[in-house]
Short mmCIF file of C-alpha atoms in Angstrom, two decimals:
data_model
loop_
_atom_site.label_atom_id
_atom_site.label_comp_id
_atom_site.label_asym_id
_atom_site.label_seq_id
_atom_site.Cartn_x
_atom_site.Cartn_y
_atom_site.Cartn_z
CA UNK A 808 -15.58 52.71 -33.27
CA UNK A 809 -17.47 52.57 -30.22
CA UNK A 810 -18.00 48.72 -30.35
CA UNK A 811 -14.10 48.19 -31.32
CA UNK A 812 -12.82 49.62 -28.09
CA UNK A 813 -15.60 47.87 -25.98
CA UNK A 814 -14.06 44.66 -27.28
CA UNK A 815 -10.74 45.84 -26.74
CA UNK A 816 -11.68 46.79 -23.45
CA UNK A 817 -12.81 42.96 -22.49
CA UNK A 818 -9.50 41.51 -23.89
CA UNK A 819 -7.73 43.68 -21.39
CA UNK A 820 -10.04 42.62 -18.39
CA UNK A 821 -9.15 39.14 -18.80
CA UNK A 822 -5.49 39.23 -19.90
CA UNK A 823 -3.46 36.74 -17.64
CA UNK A 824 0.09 36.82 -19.44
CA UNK A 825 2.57 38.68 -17.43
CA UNK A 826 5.78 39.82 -18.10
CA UNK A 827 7.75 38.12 -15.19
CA UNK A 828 7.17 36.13 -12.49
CA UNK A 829 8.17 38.98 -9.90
CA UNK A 830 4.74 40.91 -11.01
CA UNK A 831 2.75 37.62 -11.20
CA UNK A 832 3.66 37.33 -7.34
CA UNK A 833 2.85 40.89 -6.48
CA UNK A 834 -0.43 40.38 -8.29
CA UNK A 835 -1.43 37.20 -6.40
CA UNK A 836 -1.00 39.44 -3.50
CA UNK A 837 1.68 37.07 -1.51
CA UNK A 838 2.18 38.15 2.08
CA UNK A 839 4.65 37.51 5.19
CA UNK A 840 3.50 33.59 6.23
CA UNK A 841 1.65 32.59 3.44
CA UNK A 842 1.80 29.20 1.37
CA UNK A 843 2.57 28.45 -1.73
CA UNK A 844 2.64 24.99 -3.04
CA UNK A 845 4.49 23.23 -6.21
CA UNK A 846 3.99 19.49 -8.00
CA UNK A 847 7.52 17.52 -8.60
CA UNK A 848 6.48 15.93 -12.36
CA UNK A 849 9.84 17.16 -13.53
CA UNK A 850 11.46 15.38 -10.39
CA UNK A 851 15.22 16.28 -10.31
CA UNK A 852 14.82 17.89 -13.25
CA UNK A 853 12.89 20.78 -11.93
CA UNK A 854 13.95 24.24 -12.48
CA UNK A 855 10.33 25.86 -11.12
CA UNK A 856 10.64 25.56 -7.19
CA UNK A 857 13.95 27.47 -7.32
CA UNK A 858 13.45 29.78 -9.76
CA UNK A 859 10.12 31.01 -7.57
CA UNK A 860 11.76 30.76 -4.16
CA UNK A 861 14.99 32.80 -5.24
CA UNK A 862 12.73 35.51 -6.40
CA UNK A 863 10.31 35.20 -3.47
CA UNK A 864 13.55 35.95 -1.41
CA UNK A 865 14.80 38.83 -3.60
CA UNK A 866 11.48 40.60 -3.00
CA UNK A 867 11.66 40.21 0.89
CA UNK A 868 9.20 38.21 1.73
CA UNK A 869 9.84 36.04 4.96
CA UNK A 870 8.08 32.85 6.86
CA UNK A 871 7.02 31.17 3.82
CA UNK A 872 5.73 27.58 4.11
CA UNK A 873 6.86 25.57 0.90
CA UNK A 874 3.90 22.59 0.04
CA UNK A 875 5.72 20.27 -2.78
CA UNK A 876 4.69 17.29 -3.54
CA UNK A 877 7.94 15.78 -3.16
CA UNK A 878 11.55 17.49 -2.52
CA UNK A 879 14.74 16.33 -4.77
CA UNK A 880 18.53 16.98 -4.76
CA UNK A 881 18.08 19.72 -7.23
CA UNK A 882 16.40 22.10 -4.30
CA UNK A 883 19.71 22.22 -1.93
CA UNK A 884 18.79 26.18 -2.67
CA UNK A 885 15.93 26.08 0.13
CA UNK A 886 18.37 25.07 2.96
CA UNK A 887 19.73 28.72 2.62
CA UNK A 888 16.23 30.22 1.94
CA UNK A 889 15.20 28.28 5.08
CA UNK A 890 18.58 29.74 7.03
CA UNK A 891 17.45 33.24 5.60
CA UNK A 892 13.91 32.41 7.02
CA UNK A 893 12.28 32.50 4.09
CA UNK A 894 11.03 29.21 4.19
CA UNK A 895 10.00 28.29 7.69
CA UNK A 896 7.88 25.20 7.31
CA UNK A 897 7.87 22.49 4.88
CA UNK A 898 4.95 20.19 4.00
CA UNK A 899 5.86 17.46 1.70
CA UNK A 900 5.12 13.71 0.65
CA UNK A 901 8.96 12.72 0.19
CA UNK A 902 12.35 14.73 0.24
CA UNK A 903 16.07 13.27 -0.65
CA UNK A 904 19.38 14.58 -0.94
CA UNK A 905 20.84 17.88 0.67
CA UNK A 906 17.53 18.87 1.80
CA UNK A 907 16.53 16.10 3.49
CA UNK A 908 19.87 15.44 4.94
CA UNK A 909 19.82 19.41 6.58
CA UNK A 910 16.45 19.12 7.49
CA UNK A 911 17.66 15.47 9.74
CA UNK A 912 20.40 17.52 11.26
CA UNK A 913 17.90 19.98 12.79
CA UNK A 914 18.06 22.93 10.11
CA UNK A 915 15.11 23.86 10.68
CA UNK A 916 12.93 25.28 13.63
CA UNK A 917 9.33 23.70 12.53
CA UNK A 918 8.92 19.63 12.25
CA UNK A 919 8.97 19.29 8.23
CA UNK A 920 5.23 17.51 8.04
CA UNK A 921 5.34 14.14 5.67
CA UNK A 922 1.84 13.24 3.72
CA UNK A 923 1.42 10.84 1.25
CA UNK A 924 0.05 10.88 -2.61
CA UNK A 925 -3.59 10.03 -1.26
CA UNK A 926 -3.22 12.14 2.65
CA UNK A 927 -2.41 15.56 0.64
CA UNK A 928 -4.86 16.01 -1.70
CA UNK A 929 -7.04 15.28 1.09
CA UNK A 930 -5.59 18.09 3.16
CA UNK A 931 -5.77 20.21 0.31
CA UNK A 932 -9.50 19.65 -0.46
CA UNK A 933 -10.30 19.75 3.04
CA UNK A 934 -8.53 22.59 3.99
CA UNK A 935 -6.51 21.17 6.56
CA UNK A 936 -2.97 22.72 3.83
CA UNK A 937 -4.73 25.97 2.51
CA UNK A 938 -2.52 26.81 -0.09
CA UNK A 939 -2.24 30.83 -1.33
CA UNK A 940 -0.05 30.53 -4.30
CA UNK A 941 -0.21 27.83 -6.47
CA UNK A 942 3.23 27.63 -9.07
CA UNK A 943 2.34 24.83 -11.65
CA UNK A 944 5.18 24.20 -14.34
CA UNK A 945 3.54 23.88 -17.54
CA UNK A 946 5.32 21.97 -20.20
CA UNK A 947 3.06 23.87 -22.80
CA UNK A 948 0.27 26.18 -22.32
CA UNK A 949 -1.84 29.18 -24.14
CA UNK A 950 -2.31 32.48 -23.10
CA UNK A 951 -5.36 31.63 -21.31
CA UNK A 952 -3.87 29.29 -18.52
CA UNK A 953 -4.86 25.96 -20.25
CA UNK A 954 -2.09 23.57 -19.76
CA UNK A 955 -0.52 19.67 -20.18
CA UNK A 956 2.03 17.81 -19.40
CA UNK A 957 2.71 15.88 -22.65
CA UNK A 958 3.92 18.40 -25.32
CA UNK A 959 7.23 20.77 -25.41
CA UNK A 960 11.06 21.12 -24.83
CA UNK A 961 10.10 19.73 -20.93
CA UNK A 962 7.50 17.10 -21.22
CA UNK A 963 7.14 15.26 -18.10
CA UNK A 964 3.19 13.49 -19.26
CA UNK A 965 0.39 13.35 -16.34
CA UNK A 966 -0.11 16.48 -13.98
CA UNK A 967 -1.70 14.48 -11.81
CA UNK A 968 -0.06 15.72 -8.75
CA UNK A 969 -0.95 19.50 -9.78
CA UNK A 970 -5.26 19.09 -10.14
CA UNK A 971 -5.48 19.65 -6.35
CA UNK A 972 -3.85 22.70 -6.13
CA UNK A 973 -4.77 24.26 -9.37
CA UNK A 974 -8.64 23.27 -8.12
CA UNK A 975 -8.12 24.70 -4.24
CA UNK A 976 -4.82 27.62 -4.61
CA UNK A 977 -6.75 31.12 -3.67
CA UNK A 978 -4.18 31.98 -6.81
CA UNK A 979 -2.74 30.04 -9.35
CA UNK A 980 0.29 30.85 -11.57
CA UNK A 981 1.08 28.89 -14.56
CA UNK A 982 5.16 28.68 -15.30
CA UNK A 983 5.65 27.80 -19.22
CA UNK A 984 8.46 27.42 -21.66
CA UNK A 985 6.47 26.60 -24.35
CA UNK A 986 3.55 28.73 -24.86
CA UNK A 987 1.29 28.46 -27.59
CA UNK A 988 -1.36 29.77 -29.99
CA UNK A 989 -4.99 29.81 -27.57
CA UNK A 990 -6.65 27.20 -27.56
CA UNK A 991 -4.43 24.62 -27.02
CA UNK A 992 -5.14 20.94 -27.11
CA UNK A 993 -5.09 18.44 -25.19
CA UNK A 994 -6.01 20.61 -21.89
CA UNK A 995 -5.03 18.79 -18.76
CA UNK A 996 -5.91 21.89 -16.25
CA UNK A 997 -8.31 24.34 -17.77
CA UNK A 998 -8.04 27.92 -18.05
CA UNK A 999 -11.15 28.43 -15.16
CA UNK A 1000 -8.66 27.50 -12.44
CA UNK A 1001 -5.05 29.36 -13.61
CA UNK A 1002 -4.83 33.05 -12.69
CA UNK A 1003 -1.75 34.39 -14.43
CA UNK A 1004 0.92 32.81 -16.84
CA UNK A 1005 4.55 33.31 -16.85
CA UNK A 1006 6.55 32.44 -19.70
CA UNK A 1007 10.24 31.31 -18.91
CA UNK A 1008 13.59 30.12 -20.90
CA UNK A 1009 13.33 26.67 -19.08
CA UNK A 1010 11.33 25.38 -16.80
CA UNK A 1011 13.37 21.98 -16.28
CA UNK A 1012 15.47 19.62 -17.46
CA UNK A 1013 12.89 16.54 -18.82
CA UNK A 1014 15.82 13.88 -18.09
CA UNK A 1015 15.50 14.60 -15.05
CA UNK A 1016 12.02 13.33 -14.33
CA UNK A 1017 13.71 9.73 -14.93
CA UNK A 1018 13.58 7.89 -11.58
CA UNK A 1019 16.29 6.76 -9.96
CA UNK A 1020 15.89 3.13 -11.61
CA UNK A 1021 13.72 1.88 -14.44
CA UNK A 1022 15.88 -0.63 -15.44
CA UNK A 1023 15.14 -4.51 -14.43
CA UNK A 1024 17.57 -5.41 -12.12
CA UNK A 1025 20.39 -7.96 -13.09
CA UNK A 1026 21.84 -8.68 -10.08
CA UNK A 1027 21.42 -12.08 -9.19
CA UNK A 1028 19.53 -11.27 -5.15
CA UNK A 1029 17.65 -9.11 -7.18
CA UNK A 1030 16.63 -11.25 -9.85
CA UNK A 1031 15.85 -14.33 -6.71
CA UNK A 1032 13.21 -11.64 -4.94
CA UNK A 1033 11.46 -10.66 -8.40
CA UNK A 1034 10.92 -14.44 -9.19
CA UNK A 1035 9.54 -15.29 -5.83
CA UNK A 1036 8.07 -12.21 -5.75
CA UNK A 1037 5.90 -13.33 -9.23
CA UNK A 1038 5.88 -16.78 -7.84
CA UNK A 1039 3.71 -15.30 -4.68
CA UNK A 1040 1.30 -13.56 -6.82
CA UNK A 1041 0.54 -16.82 -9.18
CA UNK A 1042 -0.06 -18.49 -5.91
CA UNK A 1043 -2.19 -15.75 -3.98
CA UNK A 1044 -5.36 -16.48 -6.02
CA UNK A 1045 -5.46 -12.98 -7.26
CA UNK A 1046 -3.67 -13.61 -10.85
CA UNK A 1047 -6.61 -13.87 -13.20
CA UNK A 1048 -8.45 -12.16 -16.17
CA UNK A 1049 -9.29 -8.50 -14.86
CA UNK A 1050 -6.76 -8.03 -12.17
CA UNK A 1051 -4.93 -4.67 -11.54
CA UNK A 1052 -1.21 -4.29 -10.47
CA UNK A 1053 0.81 -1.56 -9.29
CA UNK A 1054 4.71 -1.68 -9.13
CA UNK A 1055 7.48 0.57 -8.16
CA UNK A 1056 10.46 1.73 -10.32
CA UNK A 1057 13.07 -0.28 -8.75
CA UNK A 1058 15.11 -2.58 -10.37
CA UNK A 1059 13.65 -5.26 -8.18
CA UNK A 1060 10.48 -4.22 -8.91
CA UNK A 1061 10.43 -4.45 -12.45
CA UNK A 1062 12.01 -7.65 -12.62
CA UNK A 1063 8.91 -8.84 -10.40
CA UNK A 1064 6.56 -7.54 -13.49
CA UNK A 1065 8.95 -9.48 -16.02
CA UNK A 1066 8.23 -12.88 -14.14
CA UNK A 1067 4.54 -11.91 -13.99
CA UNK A 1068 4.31 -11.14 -17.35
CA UNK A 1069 5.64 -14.58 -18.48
CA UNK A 1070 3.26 -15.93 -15.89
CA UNK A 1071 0.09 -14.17 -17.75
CA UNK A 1072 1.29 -14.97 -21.33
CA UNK A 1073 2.05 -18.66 -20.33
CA UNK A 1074 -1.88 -18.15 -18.41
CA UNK A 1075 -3.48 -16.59 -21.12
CA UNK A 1076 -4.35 -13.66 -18.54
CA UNK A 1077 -5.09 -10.25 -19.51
CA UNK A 1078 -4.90 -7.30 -16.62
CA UNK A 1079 -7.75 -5.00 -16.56
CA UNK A 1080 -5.17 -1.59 -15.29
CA UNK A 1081 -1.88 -0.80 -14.14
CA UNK A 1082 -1.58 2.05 -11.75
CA UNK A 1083 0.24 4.48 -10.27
CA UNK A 1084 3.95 5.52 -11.40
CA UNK A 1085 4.18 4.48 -14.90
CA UNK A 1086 7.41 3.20 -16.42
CA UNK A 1087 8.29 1.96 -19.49
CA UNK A 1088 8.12 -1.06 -19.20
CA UNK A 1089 4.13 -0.63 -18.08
CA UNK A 1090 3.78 0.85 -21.46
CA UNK A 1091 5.39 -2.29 -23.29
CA UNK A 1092 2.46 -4.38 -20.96
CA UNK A 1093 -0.20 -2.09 -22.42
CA UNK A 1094 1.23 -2.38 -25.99
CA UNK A 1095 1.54 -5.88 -26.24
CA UNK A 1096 -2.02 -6.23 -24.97
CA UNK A 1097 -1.19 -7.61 -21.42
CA UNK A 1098 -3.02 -5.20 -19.65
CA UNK A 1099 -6.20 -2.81 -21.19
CA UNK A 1100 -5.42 0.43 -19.56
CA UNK A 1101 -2.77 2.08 -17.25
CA UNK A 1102 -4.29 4.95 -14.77
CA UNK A 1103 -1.18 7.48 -14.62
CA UNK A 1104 -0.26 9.92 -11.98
CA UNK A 1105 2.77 10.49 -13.12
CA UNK A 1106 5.13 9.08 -15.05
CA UNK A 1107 8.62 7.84 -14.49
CA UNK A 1108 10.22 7.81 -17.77
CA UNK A 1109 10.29 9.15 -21.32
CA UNK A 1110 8.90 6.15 -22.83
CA UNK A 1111 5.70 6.81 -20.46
CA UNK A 1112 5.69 10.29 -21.53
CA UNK A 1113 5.73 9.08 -24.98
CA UNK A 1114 2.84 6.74 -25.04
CA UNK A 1115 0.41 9.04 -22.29
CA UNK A 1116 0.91 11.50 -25.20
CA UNK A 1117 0.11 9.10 -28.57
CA UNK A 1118 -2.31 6.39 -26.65
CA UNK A 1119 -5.99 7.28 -25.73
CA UNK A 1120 -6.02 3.55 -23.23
CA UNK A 1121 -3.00 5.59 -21.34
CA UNK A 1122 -4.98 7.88 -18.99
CA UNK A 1123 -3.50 10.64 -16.93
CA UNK A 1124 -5.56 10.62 -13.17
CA UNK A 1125 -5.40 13.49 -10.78
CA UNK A 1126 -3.59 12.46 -7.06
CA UNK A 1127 -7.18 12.78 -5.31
CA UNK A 1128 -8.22 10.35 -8.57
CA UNK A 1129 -5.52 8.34 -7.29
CA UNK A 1130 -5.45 7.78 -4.01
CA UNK A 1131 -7.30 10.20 -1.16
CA UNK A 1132 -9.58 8.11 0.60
CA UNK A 1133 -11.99 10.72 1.49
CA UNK A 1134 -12.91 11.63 -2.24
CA UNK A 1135 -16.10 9.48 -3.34
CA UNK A 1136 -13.86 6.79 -4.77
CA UNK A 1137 -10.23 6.23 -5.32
CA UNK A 1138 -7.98 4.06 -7.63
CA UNK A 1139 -5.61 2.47 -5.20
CA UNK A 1140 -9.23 1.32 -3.41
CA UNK A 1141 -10.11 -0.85 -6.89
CA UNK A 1142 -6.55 -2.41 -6.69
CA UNK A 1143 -5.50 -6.32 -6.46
CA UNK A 1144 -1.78 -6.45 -6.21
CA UNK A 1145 1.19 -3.40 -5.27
CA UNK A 1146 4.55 -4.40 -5.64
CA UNK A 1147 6.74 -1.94 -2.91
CA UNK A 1148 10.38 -1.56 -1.43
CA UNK A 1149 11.41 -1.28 1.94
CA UNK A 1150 14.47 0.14 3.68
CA UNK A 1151 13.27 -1.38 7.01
CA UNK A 1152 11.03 -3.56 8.15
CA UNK A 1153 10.03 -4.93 11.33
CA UNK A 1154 8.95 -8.17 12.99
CA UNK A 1155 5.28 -6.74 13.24
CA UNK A 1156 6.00 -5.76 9.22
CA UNK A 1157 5.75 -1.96 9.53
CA UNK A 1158 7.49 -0.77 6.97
CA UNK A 1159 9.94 2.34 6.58
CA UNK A 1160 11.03 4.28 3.57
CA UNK A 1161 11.68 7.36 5.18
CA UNK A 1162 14.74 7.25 7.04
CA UNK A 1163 17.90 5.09 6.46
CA UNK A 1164 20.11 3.39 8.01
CA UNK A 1165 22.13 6.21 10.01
CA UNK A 1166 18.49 7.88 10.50
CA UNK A 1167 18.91 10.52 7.54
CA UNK A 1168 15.68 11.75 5.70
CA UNK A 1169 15.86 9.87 2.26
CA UNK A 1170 12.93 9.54 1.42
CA UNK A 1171 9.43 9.19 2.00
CA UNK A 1172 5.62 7.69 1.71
CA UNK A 1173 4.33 8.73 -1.32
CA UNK A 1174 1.98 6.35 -2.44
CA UNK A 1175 3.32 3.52 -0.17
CA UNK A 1176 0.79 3.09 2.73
CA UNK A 1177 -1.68 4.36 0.40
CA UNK A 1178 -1.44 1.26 -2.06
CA UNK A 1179 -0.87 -1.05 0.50
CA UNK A 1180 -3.85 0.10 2.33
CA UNK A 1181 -6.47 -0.07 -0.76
CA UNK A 1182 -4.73 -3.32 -2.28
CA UNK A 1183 -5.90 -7.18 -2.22
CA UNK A 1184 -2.22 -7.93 -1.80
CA UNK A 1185 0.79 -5.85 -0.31
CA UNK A 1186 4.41 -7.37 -1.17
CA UNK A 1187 7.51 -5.53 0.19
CA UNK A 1188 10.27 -7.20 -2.04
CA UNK A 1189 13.69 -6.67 -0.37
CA UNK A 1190 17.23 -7.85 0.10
CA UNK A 1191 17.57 -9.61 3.43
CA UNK A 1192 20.88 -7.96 4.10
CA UNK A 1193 21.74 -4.49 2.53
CA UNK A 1194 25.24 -2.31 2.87
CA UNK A 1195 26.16 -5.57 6.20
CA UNK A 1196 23.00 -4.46 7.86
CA UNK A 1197 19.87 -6.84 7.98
CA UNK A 1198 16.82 -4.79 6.23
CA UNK A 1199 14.60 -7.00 9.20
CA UNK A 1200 14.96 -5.93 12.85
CA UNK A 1201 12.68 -5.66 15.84
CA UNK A 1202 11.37 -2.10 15.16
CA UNK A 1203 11.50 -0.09 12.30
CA UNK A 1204 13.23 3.84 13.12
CA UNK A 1205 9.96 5.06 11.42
CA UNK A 1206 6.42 3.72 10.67
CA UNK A 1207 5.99 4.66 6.80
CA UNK A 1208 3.34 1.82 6.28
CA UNK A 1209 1.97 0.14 9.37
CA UNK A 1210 2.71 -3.73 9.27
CA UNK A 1211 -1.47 -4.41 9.62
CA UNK A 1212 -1.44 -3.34 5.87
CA UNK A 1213 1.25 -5.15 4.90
CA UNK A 1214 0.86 -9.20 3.87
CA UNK A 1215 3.81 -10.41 2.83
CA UNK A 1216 7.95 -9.81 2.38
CA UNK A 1217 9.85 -11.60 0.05
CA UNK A 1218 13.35 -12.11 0.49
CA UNK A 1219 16.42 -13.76 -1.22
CA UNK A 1220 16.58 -16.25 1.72
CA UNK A 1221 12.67 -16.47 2.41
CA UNK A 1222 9.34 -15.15 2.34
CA UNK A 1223 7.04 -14.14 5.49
CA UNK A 1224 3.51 -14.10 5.30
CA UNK A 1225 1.88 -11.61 8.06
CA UNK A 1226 -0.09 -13.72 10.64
CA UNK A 1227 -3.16 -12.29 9.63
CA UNK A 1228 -3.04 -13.95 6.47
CA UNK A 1229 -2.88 -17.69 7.42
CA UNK A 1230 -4.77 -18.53 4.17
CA UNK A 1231 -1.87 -17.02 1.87
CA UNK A 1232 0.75 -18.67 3.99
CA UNK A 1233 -0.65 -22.29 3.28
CA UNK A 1234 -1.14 -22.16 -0.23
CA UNK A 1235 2.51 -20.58 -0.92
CA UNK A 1236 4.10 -23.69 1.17
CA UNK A 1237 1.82 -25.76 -0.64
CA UNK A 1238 3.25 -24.67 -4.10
CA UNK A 1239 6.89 -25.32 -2.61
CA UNK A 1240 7.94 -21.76 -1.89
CA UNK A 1241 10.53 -20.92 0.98
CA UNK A 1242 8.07 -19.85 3.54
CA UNK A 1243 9.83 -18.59 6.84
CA UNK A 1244 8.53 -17.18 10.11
CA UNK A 1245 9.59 -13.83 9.90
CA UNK A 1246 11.21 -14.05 13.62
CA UNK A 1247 13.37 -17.10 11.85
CA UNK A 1248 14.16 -14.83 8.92
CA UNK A 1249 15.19 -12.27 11.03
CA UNK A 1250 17.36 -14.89 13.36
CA UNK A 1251 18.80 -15.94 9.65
CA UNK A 1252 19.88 -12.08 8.92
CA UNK A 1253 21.58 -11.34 12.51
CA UNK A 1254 23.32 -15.24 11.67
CA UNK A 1255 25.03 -13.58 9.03
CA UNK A 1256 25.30 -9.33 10.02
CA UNK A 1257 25.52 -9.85 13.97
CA UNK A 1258 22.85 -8.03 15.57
CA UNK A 1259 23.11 -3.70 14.62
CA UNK A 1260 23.46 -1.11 17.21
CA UNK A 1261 20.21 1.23 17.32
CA UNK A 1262 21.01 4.31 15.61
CA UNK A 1263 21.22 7.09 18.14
CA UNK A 1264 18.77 10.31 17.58
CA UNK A 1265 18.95 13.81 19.38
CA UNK A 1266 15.86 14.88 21.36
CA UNK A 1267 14.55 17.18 18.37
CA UNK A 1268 11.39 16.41 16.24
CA UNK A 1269 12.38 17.58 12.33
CA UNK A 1270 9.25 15.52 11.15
CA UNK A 1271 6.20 14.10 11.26
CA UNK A 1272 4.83 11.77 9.72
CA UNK A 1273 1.31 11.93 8.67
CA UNK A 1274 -0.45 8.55 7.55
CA UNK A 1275 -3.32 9.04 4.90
CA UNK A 1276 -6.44 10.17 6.89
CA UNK A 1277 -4.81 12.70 8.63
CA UNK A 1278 -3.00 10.43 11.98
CA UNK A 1279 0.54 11.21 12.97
CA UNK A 1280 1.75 7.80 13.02
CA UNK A 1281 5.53 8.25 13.96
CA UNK A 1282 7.97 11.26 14.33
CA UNK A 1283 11.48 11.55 13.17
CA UNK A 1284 14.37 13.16 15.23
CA UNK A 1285 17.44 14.75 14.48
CA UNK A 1286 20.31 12.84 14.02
CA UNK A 1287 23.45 12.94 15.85
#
């Protein structure tokens, strides 16, 4: 008898299931101004952030600072948690829709403070962003706290954007819909670092996590960038057996890996990784044998979800894994070639993807100046002209990417090679491409769009923005 109820007696000392997430926050012991932090893997699909803040408010608690990795149109709740004061400081690596658009019209009191995938992990391991409470959605998890990404009702694949905080939160709370018998397997986040789990009817909606566009474009601009876009890298020198590639989800984008992958069948090239956001179409690369591996930090569709889950050459990466350059060695470092958008750029090719063109908060870094900062070769691929405005002017609103990182833009009507890279520039006019000055390319834009007014700002900072060691590199104000 006596040894029965010792054992007993140890099962109770490390039970972590609670019955609601209101007594999994009183046991973490949240206070008044405290932190508590969130990863966006289910994207607009996410059900977690909300369902925590709502009953963070219901219990009182005021002055909280909200650290997500990214901030969608399915939050709108914070703006009136942040008008409660609730939420008094944000600290995120991108933000769209109603939040973003409150937060530009001065909302709220505190700048909003914008890292990217590689700058926040390294504030988190640092301790410059202490977090208290970590809240990690779990598509599946035991009783014990292990957890993944890749099986359940809301599989998202890679938690790579949650390893930080589950390895630095003071607490961390697990958020499941699916739990299951102990152990479970595959573990992506181990049961040493989770504290408590919470088991809910939904934590998200998984087709939601779909990015905005992970369809090749057919739109005939579109279709003119990608192919000079593929035609730059065949020509950079960089397009051989081994190379690594990272491209966005764009439509543009994509079309830019179709023309490459013609390019490396036609070659005979194999790619050694692909990086970064993975899309389907990356998985149809590593399928057909075009590339050996993709590193994944998170993925963008269903079809990557799919094959992270059923292919051991699919590898899910942490964010620090990914891109912090402090860590002792980081993917984006080990890259050839990134692929990346623009919604600005400037004659000194600084790029923005933070504001737009009336100054609103639609976006953010990311992994943009992180990839272009570790990569051989840094395309922006965008339309010359978007909505009647040109997408080149003198001075981007804000720096996302600073233009010495940046080598080359690719345009319908022309492609710029930075100054720094005089070697690039003569080999792509040697292969016949339309190589333009950029201040011509820009003179051909304001031929066709007139020159734009500058968008008008208040006098209030709403952001900063933080570049990936740690530098404020530009501020954004309110809008008028």
């Amino acid at each position: 008898m006596g040894d029965s109820r010792d054992l007993e007696g140890r099962q109770v000392a490390v039970k972590k299931l609670v019955g609601s997430l209101k007594e999994a926050i009183k046991l973490c012991g949240l206070e008044d101004g405290m932190t508590v932090s969130f990863h966006h893997h289910l994207r607009n699909g996410d059900y977690v952030l909300n369902m925590v803040m709502d009953t963070i408010a219901e219990l009182g608690y005021k002055e909280i600072k909200v650290a997500a990795s990214a901030v969608f149109p399915v939050h709108e709740p914070l703006i009136n948690h942040i008008k409660q004061g609730v939420v008094t400081q944000i600290d995120t690596n991108y933000m769209s829709g109603p939040v973003g658009e409150a937060i530009s019209r001065g909302l709220m009191s505190n700048p909003v403070v914008f890292r990217t995938h590689g700058g926040r992990p390294r504030a988190i391991e640092t301790g410059e962003l202490p977090i208290d409470v970590a809240f990690i959605a779990a598509p599946s998890s035991d009783c014990y706290g292990n957890i993944n990404g890749v099986d359940g009702p809301s599989a998202c694949g890679s938690l790579g954007y949650a390893f930080p905080d589950a390895m630095h939160a003071e607490k961390v709370v697990v958020i499941t819909d699916n739990l299951v018998n102990y152990p479970l397997t595959p573990i992506s986040i181990d049961q040493t670092r989770v504290d408590y789990v919470v088991v809910v009817d939904s934590i998200g909606d998984p087709k939601g996590i779909v990015s905005g566009s992970t369809r090749i474009t057919r739109d005939p601009v579109g279709l003119t960038i990608a192919r000079y876009a593929a035609e730059v890298i065949e020509h950079s020198g960089l397009l051989n057996d081994g190379f690594s590639f990272q491209t966005g989800a764009g439509g543009a984008s994509l079309a830019a890996a179709y023309y490459l992958k013609k390019f490396m069948k036609e070659k005979g090239i194999t790619g050694s990784f692909g990086l970064g956001g993975i899309t389907g179409y990356f998985v149809e690369l590593l399928e057909e044998g075009l590339f050996k591996t993709l590193l994944d930090v998170q993925c963008f569709d269903l079809d990557a979800v799919r094959s992270i889950k059923a292919n051991p050459n699919h590898q899910e990466i942490s964010a620090s894994f990914y891109a912090n350059p402090e860590s002792k060695g980081c993917a984006v470092d080990k890259l050839d070639i990134v692929i990346l958008g623009a919604t600005e750029i400037d004659t000194s090719f600084n790029v923005n993807v933070h504001t737009d063109s009336n100054g609103i908060i639609m976006g953010g870094s990311g992994g943009h100046s992180d990839t272009a900062a570790g990569s051989k070769l840094a395309l922006i691929v965008a339309p010359l002209i978007r909505a009647r405005l040109p997408v080149l002017v003198d001075r981007v609103l804000t720096i996302t990417t600073p233009g010495d990182t940046v080598d080359v833009l690719v345009t319908e009507r022309g492609i710029s090679v930075n100054p720094k890279n005089e070697g690039l520039r003569e080999r792509l006019t040697e292969a016949g491409l339309p190589v333009v000055d950029i201040h011509e390319l820009k003179k051909k834009a304001e031929a066709l769009t007139g020159k734009p007014n500058p968008i008008k700002t208040g006098g209030k900072v709403v952001a900063h923005v933080e570049y990936r060691d740690g530098r404020i590199i530009d501020t954004i104000k309110n809008t008028e």
